[in-house]
PDB file of C-alpha atoms in Angstrom:
ATOM      1  CA  MET A   7     167.693  17.650  50.336  1.00 40.00           C
ATOM      2  CA  SER A   8     166.865  14.621  52.406  1.00 39.00           C
ATOM      3  CA  ALA A   9     165.242  11.422  51.293  1.00 42.00           C
ATOM      4  CA  GLN A  10     164.031  10.422  54.726  1.00 42.00           C
ATOM      5  CA  PRO A  11     161.198   7.908  54.722  1.00 43.00           C
ATOM      6  CA  SER A  12     157.689   9.212  55.065  1.00 43.00           C
ATOM      7  CA  VAL A  13     155.629   6.679  56.947  1.00 42.00           C
ATOM      8  CA  PHE A  14     152.194   6.173  55.436  1.00 41.00           C
ATOM      9  CA  PRO A  15     149.200   5.465  57.686  1.00 42.00           C
ATOM     10  CA  ALA A  16     149.254   1.817  58.779  1.00 41.00           C
ATOM     11  CA  ALA A  17     145.768   1.131  57.403  1.00 45.00           C
ATOM     12  CA  THR A  18     147.267   0.498  53.963  1.00 50.00           C
ATOM     13  CA  SER A  19     149.781  -2.049  52.743  1.00 47.00           C
ATOM     14  CA  LEU A  20     151.953   0.491  50.962  1.00 49.00           C
ATOM     15  CA  PRO A  21     155.707   0.322  51.170  1.00 60.00           C
ATOM     16  CA  GLU A  22     157.591   2.928  53.121  1.00 88.00           C
ATOM     17  CA  MET A  23     158.458   5.630  50.616  1.00 95.00           C
ATOM     18  CA  SER A  24     160.820   8.567  50.516  1.00 96.00           C
ATOM     19  CA  LEU A  25     159.655  12.099  49.815  1.00 96.00           C
ATOM     20  CA  PRO A  26     161.057  11.931  46.259  1.00 97.00           C
ATOM     21  CA  GLU A  27     159.023   8.775  45.631  1.00 98.00           C
ATOM     22  CA  TRP A  28     155.841  10.415  46.916  1.00 97.00           C
ATOM     23  CA  LEU A  29     156.524  13.464  44.763  1.00 98.00           C
ATOM     24  CA  VAL A  30     157.056  11.412  41.599  1.00 98.00           C
ATOM     25  CA  LEU A  31     153.949   9.322  42.334  1.00 98.00           C
ATOM     26  CA  ALA A  32     151.861  12.461  42.886  1.00 98.00           C
ATOM     27  CA  ILE A  33     153.087  13.988  39.619  1.00 98.00           C
ATOM     28  CA  LEU A  34     152.270  10.801  37.703  1.00 98.00           C
ATOM     29  CA  SER A  35     148.881  10.626  39.433  1.00 98.00           C
ATOM     30  CA  GLN A  36     148.052  14.059  38.103  1.00 98.00           C
ATOM     31  CA  GLN A  37     149.222  13.385  34.555  1.00 97.00           C
ATOM     32  CA  PRO A  38     151.071  10.545  32.845  1.00 98.00           C
ATOM     33  CA  ALA A  39     154.632  11.532  31.926  1.00 97.00           C
ATOM     34  CA  HIS A  40     158.068  10.187  31.177  1.00 95.00           C
ATOM     35  CA  GLY A  41     160.980  10.529  33.569  1.00 96.00           C
ATOM     36  CA  PHE A  42     162.554  13.445  31.719  1.00 94.00           C
ATOM     37  CA  ALA A  43     159.330  15.493  32.018  1.00 96.00           C
ATOM     38  CA  VAL A  44     159.132  14.717  35.744  1.00 98.00           C
ATOM     39  CA  ALA A  45     162.785  15.723  36.125  1.00 97.00           C
ATOM     40  CA  GLN A  46     162.039  19.044  34.414  1.00 97.00           C
ATOM     41  CA  LEU A  47     159.200  19.758  36.869  1.00 97.00           C
ATOM     42  CA  THR A  48     161.487  19.035  39.831  1.00 97.00           C
ATOM     43  CA  ALA A  49     164.591  20.787  38.467  1.00 97.00           C
ATOM     44  CA  PRO A  50     165.691  24.119  39.995  1.00 95.00           C
ATOM     45  CA  GLY A  51     163.686  26.111  37.428  1.00 93.00           C
ATOM     46  CA  GLY A  52     160.667  23.767  37.397  1.00 95.00           C
ATOM     47  CA  ASP A  53     157.271  24.442  38.932  1.00 94.00           C
ATOM     48  CA  LEU A  54     157.865  21.989  41.773  1.00 97.00           C
ATOM     49  CA  GLY A  55     161.631  22.500  41.886  1.00 96.00           C
ATOM     50  CA  ARG A  56     160.945  25.841  43.554  1.00 94.00           C
ATOM     51  CA  VAL A  57     159.868  23.819  46.581  1.00 94.00           C
ATOM     52  CA  TRP A  58     161.857  20.577  46.352  1.00 94.00           C
ATOM     53  CA  GLN A  59     164.494  19.713  43.764  1.00 96.00           C
ATOM     54  CA  LEU A  60     165.159  16.191  42.546  1.00 97.00           C
ATOM     55  CA  PRO A  61     168.166  15.226  40.434  1.00 97.00           C
ATOM     56  CA  LYS A  62     167.300  13.171  37.329  1.00 96.00           C
ATOM     57  CA  ALA A  63     168.906  10.071  38.828  1.00 97.00           C
ATOM     58  CA  VAL A  64     166.600  10.308  41.861  1.00 98.00           C
ATOM     59  CA  VAL A  65     163.554  10.697  39.608  1.00 98.00           C
ATOM     60  CA  TYR A  66     164.460   7.592  37.603  1.00 97.00           C
ATOM     61  CA  ARG A  67     165.238   5.597  40.758  1.00 97.00           C
ATOM     62  CA  ALA A  68     161.845   6.623  42.176  1.00 98.00           C
ATOM     63  CA  ILE A  69     160.126   5.556  38.949  1.00 98.00           C
ATOM     64  CA  GLY A  70     161.781   2.141  39.226  1.00 97.00           C
ATOM     65  CA  ARG A  71     160.696   1.680  42.831  1.00 96.00           C
ATOM     66  CA  LEU A  72     157.149   2.873  42.133  1.00 97.00           C
ATOM     67  CA  HIS A  73     156.900   0.517  39.156  1.00 97.00           C
ATOM     68  CA  ASP A  74     158.186  -2.394  41.288  1.00 96.00           C
ATOM     69  CA  ALA A  75     155.565  -1.548  43.930  1.00 95.00           C
ATOM     70  CA  GLU A  76     152.862  -1.508  41.218  1.00 95.00           C
ATOM     71  CA  LEU A  77     151.936   2.084  42.016  1.00 97.00           C
ATOM     72  CA  ILE A  78     152.719   3.182  38.445  1.00 98.00           C
ATOM     73  CA  ALA A  79     152.695   1.353  35.126  1.00 98.00           C
ATOM     74  CA  PRO A  80     154.034   2.075  31.645  1.00 97.00           C
ATOM     75  CA  GLU A  81     151.352   3.563  29.439  1.00 94.00           C
ATOM     76  CA  VAL A  82     153.068   4.189  26.105  1.00 90.00           C
ATOM     77  CA  THR A  83     156.542   4.593  24.625  1.00 86.00           C
ATOM     78  CA  GLU A  84     157.339   7.819  22.786  1.00 78.00           C
ATOM     79  CA  PRO A  85     160.160   8.231  20.299  1.00 76.00           C
ATOM     80  CA  GLY A  86     162.659  10.909  21.247  1.00 69.00           C
ATOM     81  CA  LEU A  87     165.872  12.444  19.959  1.00 73.00           C
ATOM     82  CA  GLY A  88     167.743   9.913  22.060  1.00 72.00           C
ATOM     83  CA  PRO A  89     166.361   6.712  23.489  1.00 78.00           C
ATOM     84  CA  GLN A  90     162.637   6.041  23.483  1.00 82.00           C
ATOM     85  CA  ARG A  91     160.789   7.504  26.449  1.00 89.00           C
ATOM     86  CA  THR A  92     158.363   5.431  28.460  1.00 95.00           C
ATOM     87  CA  VAL A  93     155.349   7.353  29.709  1.00 96.00           C
ATOM     88  CA  TYR A  94     154.193   6.188  33.131  1.00 98.00           C
ATOM     89  CA  ALA A  95     150.818   6.663  34.785  1.00 98.00           C
ATOM     90  CA  ALA A  96     149.649   5.946  38.302  1.00 98.00           C
ATOM     91  CA  THR A  97     147.743   2.718  38.796  1.00 98.00           C
ATOM     92  CA  PRO A  98     144.416   2.828  40.680  1.00 97.00           C
ATOM     93  CA  ARG A  99     146.367   1.854  43.815  1.00 96.00           C
ATOM     94  CA  GLY A 100     148.832   4.677  43.081  1.00 97.00           C
ATOM     95  CA  HIS A 101     146.014   7.206  42.689  1.00 97.00           C
ATOM     96  CA  GLU A 102     144.466   6.079  45.967  1.00 96.00           C
ATOM     97  CA  ALA A 103     147.802   6.268  47.795  1.00 96.00           C
ATOM     98  CA  THR A 104     148.494   9.731  46.401  1.00 96.00           C
ATOM     99  CA  GLY A 105     145.080  11.020  47.442  1.00 95.00           C
ATOM    100  CA  GLN A 106     145.561   9.736  50.965  1.00 94.00           C
ATOM    101  CA  TRP A 107     149.121  11.102  51.189  1.00 95.00           C
ATOM    102  CA  LEU A 108     148.007  14.535  49.993  1.00 96.00           C
ATOM    103  CA  ARG A 109     145.336  14.659  52.722  1.00 94.00           C
ATOM    104  CA  THR A 110     147.666  13.514  55.517  1.00 95.00           C
ATOM    105  CA  PRO A 111     149.261  16.289  57.586  1.00 96.00           C
ATOM    106  CA  VAL A 112     152.964  16.147  58.328  1.00 95.00           C
ATOM    107  CA  GLU A 113     153.956  14.885  61.743  1.00 93.00           C
ATOM    108  CA  HIS A 114     156.895  17.179  62.511  1.00 93.00           C
ATOM    109  CA  VAL A 115     157.404  20.925  62.301  1.00 93.00           C
ATOM    110  CA  ARG A 116     160.623  20.308  60.331  1.00 92.00           C
ATOM    111  CA  GLU A 117     158.526  18.713  57.547  1.00 94.00           C
ATOM    112  CA  ILE A 118     156.520  21.897  56.893  1.00 94.00           C
ATOM    113  CA  ARG A 119     159.199  23.311  54.555  1.00 92.00           C
ATOM    114  CA  SER A 120     159.425  20.179  52.455  1.00 94.00           C
ATOM    115  CA  GLN A 121     156.397  17.889  52.620  1.00 96.00           C
ATOM    116  CA  LEU A 122     153.619  20.326  53.444  1.00 97.00           C
ATOM    117  CA  LEU A 123     154.725  22.887  50.859  1.00 96.00           C
ATOM    118  CA  LEU A 124     154.970  20.135  48.245  1.00 97.00           C
ATOM    119  CA  LYS A 125     151.504  18.882  49.110  1.00 97.00           C
ATOM    120  CA  LEU A 126     150.131  22.419  48.839  1.00 97.00           C
ATOM    121  CA  ALA A 127     151.878  22.934  45.475  1.00 97.00           C
ATOM    122  CA  LEU A 128     150.545  19.620  44.171  1.00 98.00           C
ATOM    123  CA  LEU A 129     147.005  20.371  45.345  1.00 97.00           C
ATOM    124  CA  ASP A 130     147.217  23.778  43.682  1.00 95.00           C
ATOM    125  CA  ARG A 131     148.431  22.202  40.405  1.00 95.00           C
ATOM    126  CA  ALA A 132     145.408  19.886  40.527  1.00 95.00           C
ATOM    127  CA  GLY A 133     143.000  22.727  41.322  1.00 95.00           C
ATOM    128  CA  GLN A 134     142.038  21.098  44.638  1.00 95.00           C
ATOM    129  CA  ASP A 135     141.080  22.931  47.817  1.00 94.00           C
ATOM    130  CA  PRO A 136     143.709  22.469  50.571  1.00 95.00           C
ATOM    131  CA  SER A 137     141.379  23.506  53.433  1.00 94.00           C
ATOM    132  CA  ASP A 138     140.975  20.005  54.900  1.00 95.00           C
ATOM    133  CA  LEU A 139     144.732  19.429  54.861  1.00 96.00           C
ATOM    134  CA  LEU A 140     145.369  22.815  56.475  1.00 96.00           C
ATOM    135  CA  ARG A 141     142.824  22.130  59.244  1.00 95.00           C
ATOM    136  CA  ALA A 142     144.342  18.708  59.871  1.00 96.00           C
ATOM    137  CA  GLN A 143     147.818  20.243  59.906  1.00 96.00           C
ATOM    138  CA  ARG A 144     146.784  22.796  62.514  1.00 95.00           C
ATOM    139  CA  ALA A 145     145.340  19.985  64.649  1.00 96.00           C
ATOM    140  CA  VAL A 146     148.739  18.262  64.545  1.00 96.00           C
ATOM    141  CA  LEU A 147     150.818  21.382  65.208  1.00 95.00           C
ATOM    142  CA  GLU A 148     148.851  22.928  68.073  1.00 95.00           C
ATOM    143  CA  PRO A 149     149.574  20.135  70.612  1.00 96.00           C
ATOM    144  CA  ILE A 150     153.234  20.107  69.535  1.00 94.00           C
ATOM    145  CA  ALA A 151     153.526  23.840  70.202  1.00 93.00           C
ATOM    146  CA  ALA A 152     151.737  23.467  73.549  1.00 93.00           C
ATOM    147  CA  ALA A 153     154.021  20.598  74.627  1.00 93.00           C
ATOM    148  CA  ILE A 154     157.115  22.601  73.719  1.00 93.00           C
ATOM    149  CA  GLU A 155     155.786  25.584  75.647  1.00 89.00           C
ATOM    150  CA  ALA A 156     155.167  23.432  78.736  1.00 90.00           C
ATOM    151  CA  SER A 157     158.624  21.841  78.551  1.00 90.00           C
ATOM    152  CA  GLN A 158     160.395  25.143  78.044  1.00 84.00           C
ATOM    153  CA  ALA A 159     159.583  26.389  81.553  1.00 82.00           C
ATOM    154  CA  ARG A 160     161.332  23.341  83.088  1.00 88.00           C
ATOM    155  CA  SER A 161     164.490  23.448  80.974  1.00 89.00           C
ATOM    156  CA  SER A 162     167.892  25.046  81.285  1.00 92.00           C
ATOM    157  CA  GLY A 163     171.194  25.135  79.435  1.00 93.00           C
ATOM    158  CA  PHE A 164     171.230  23.940  75.848  1.00 96.00           C
ATOM    159  CA  ASP A 165     167.903  22.168  76.393  1.00 93.00           C
ATOM    160  CA  ALA A 166     166.348  25.616  76.887  1.00 92.00           C
ATOM    161  CA  THR A 167     168.035  26.876  73.725  1.00 94.00           C
ATOM    162  CA  LEU A 168     166.823  23.904  71.704  1.00 93.00           C
ATOM    163  CA  LEU A 169     163.280  24.241  73.040  1.00 93.00           C
ATOM    164  CA  ALA A 170     163.310  27.981  72.282  1.00 93.00           C
ATOM    165  CA  TRP A 171     164.224  27.134  68.671  1.00 93.00           C
ATOM    166  CA  ARG A 172     161.543  24.475  68.442  1.00 92.00           C
ATOM    167  CA  ARG A 173     158.948  26.815  69.929  1.00 92.00           C
ATOM    168  CA  ALA A 174     159.857  29.589  67.489  1.00 94.00           C
ATOM    169  CA  THR A 175     159.582  27.261  64.503  1.00 95.00           C
ATOM    170  CA  ALA A 176     156.272  25.782  65.735  1.00 94.00           C
ATOM    171  CA  VAL A 177     154.825  29.278  66.255  1.00 94.00           C
ATOM    172  CA  ALA A 178     156.088  30.332  62.809  1.00 95.00           C
ATOM    173  CA  ALA A 179     154.457  27.249  61.266  1.00 95.00           C
ATOM    174  CA  LEU A 180     151.140  28.057  62.940  1.00 95.00           C
ATOM    175  CA  ASP A 181     151.445  31.678  61.787  1.00 95.00           C
ATOM    176  CA  PHE A 182     152.074  30.389  58.246  1.00 95.00           C
ATOM    177  CA  LEU A 183     148.890  28.303  58.425  1.00 95.00           C
ATOM    178  CA  ASP A 184     146.974  31.352  59.683  1.00 92.00           C
ATOM    179  CA  ARG A 185     148.220  33.418  56.746  1.00 93.00           C
ATOM    180  CA  ILE A 186     147.210  30.933  54.060  1.00 91.00           C
ATOM    181  CA  ALA A 187     143.946  29.698  55.578  1.00 81.00           C
ATOM    182  CA  PRO A 188     141.637  31.645  57.853  1.00 58.00           C
ATOM    183  CA  ALA A 189     140.948  30.158  61.273  1.00 53.00           C
ATOM    184  CA  PRO A 190     137.681  28.200  61.608  1.00 56.00           C
ATOM    185  CA  GLY A 191     134.710  30.535  61.799  1.00 49.00           C
ATOM    186  CA  LEU A 192     136.558  33.445  60.167  1.00 43.00           C
ATOM    187  CA  GLY A 193     136.344  32.387  56.507  1.00 43.00           C
TER     188      GLY A 193
END
């Protein structure tokens, strides 16, 4: 699991956020919850943990950062068996950021397994159609695959091996998109 920053489109004044922070924000944008409930969703057996697992400490750290950035706010405090639990909800700015993030395709093939699958899972949980995201994702991946293909003919040694791997993963990603969304004009 990597917490590499995910750069948000420059048109907004949002802070740079890690994938765990985006995931927690998206969950809280869909439904207010306390940290323990978010941690359950992102645990190995949780609905979203099937795609990307977050340890409880990472969830609570993300909540702190999101609160500091005013993307979430406390809504209510619930009594629990242990300490009281604060329920957080996305602020209007948090909802807007989440909506934009969910519509933004990933920039690298290596992010398909983590970010794109999470976005698709989150859209599915919200009952939203992912077609626009899938079309945008294809538009990002096709030139990447074409550039790799063009470079492969001019390479040798380990560069050729690396490009062969990158080409195979780009083609697999495009095949994945084909399998979950029909090509334009076919649906």
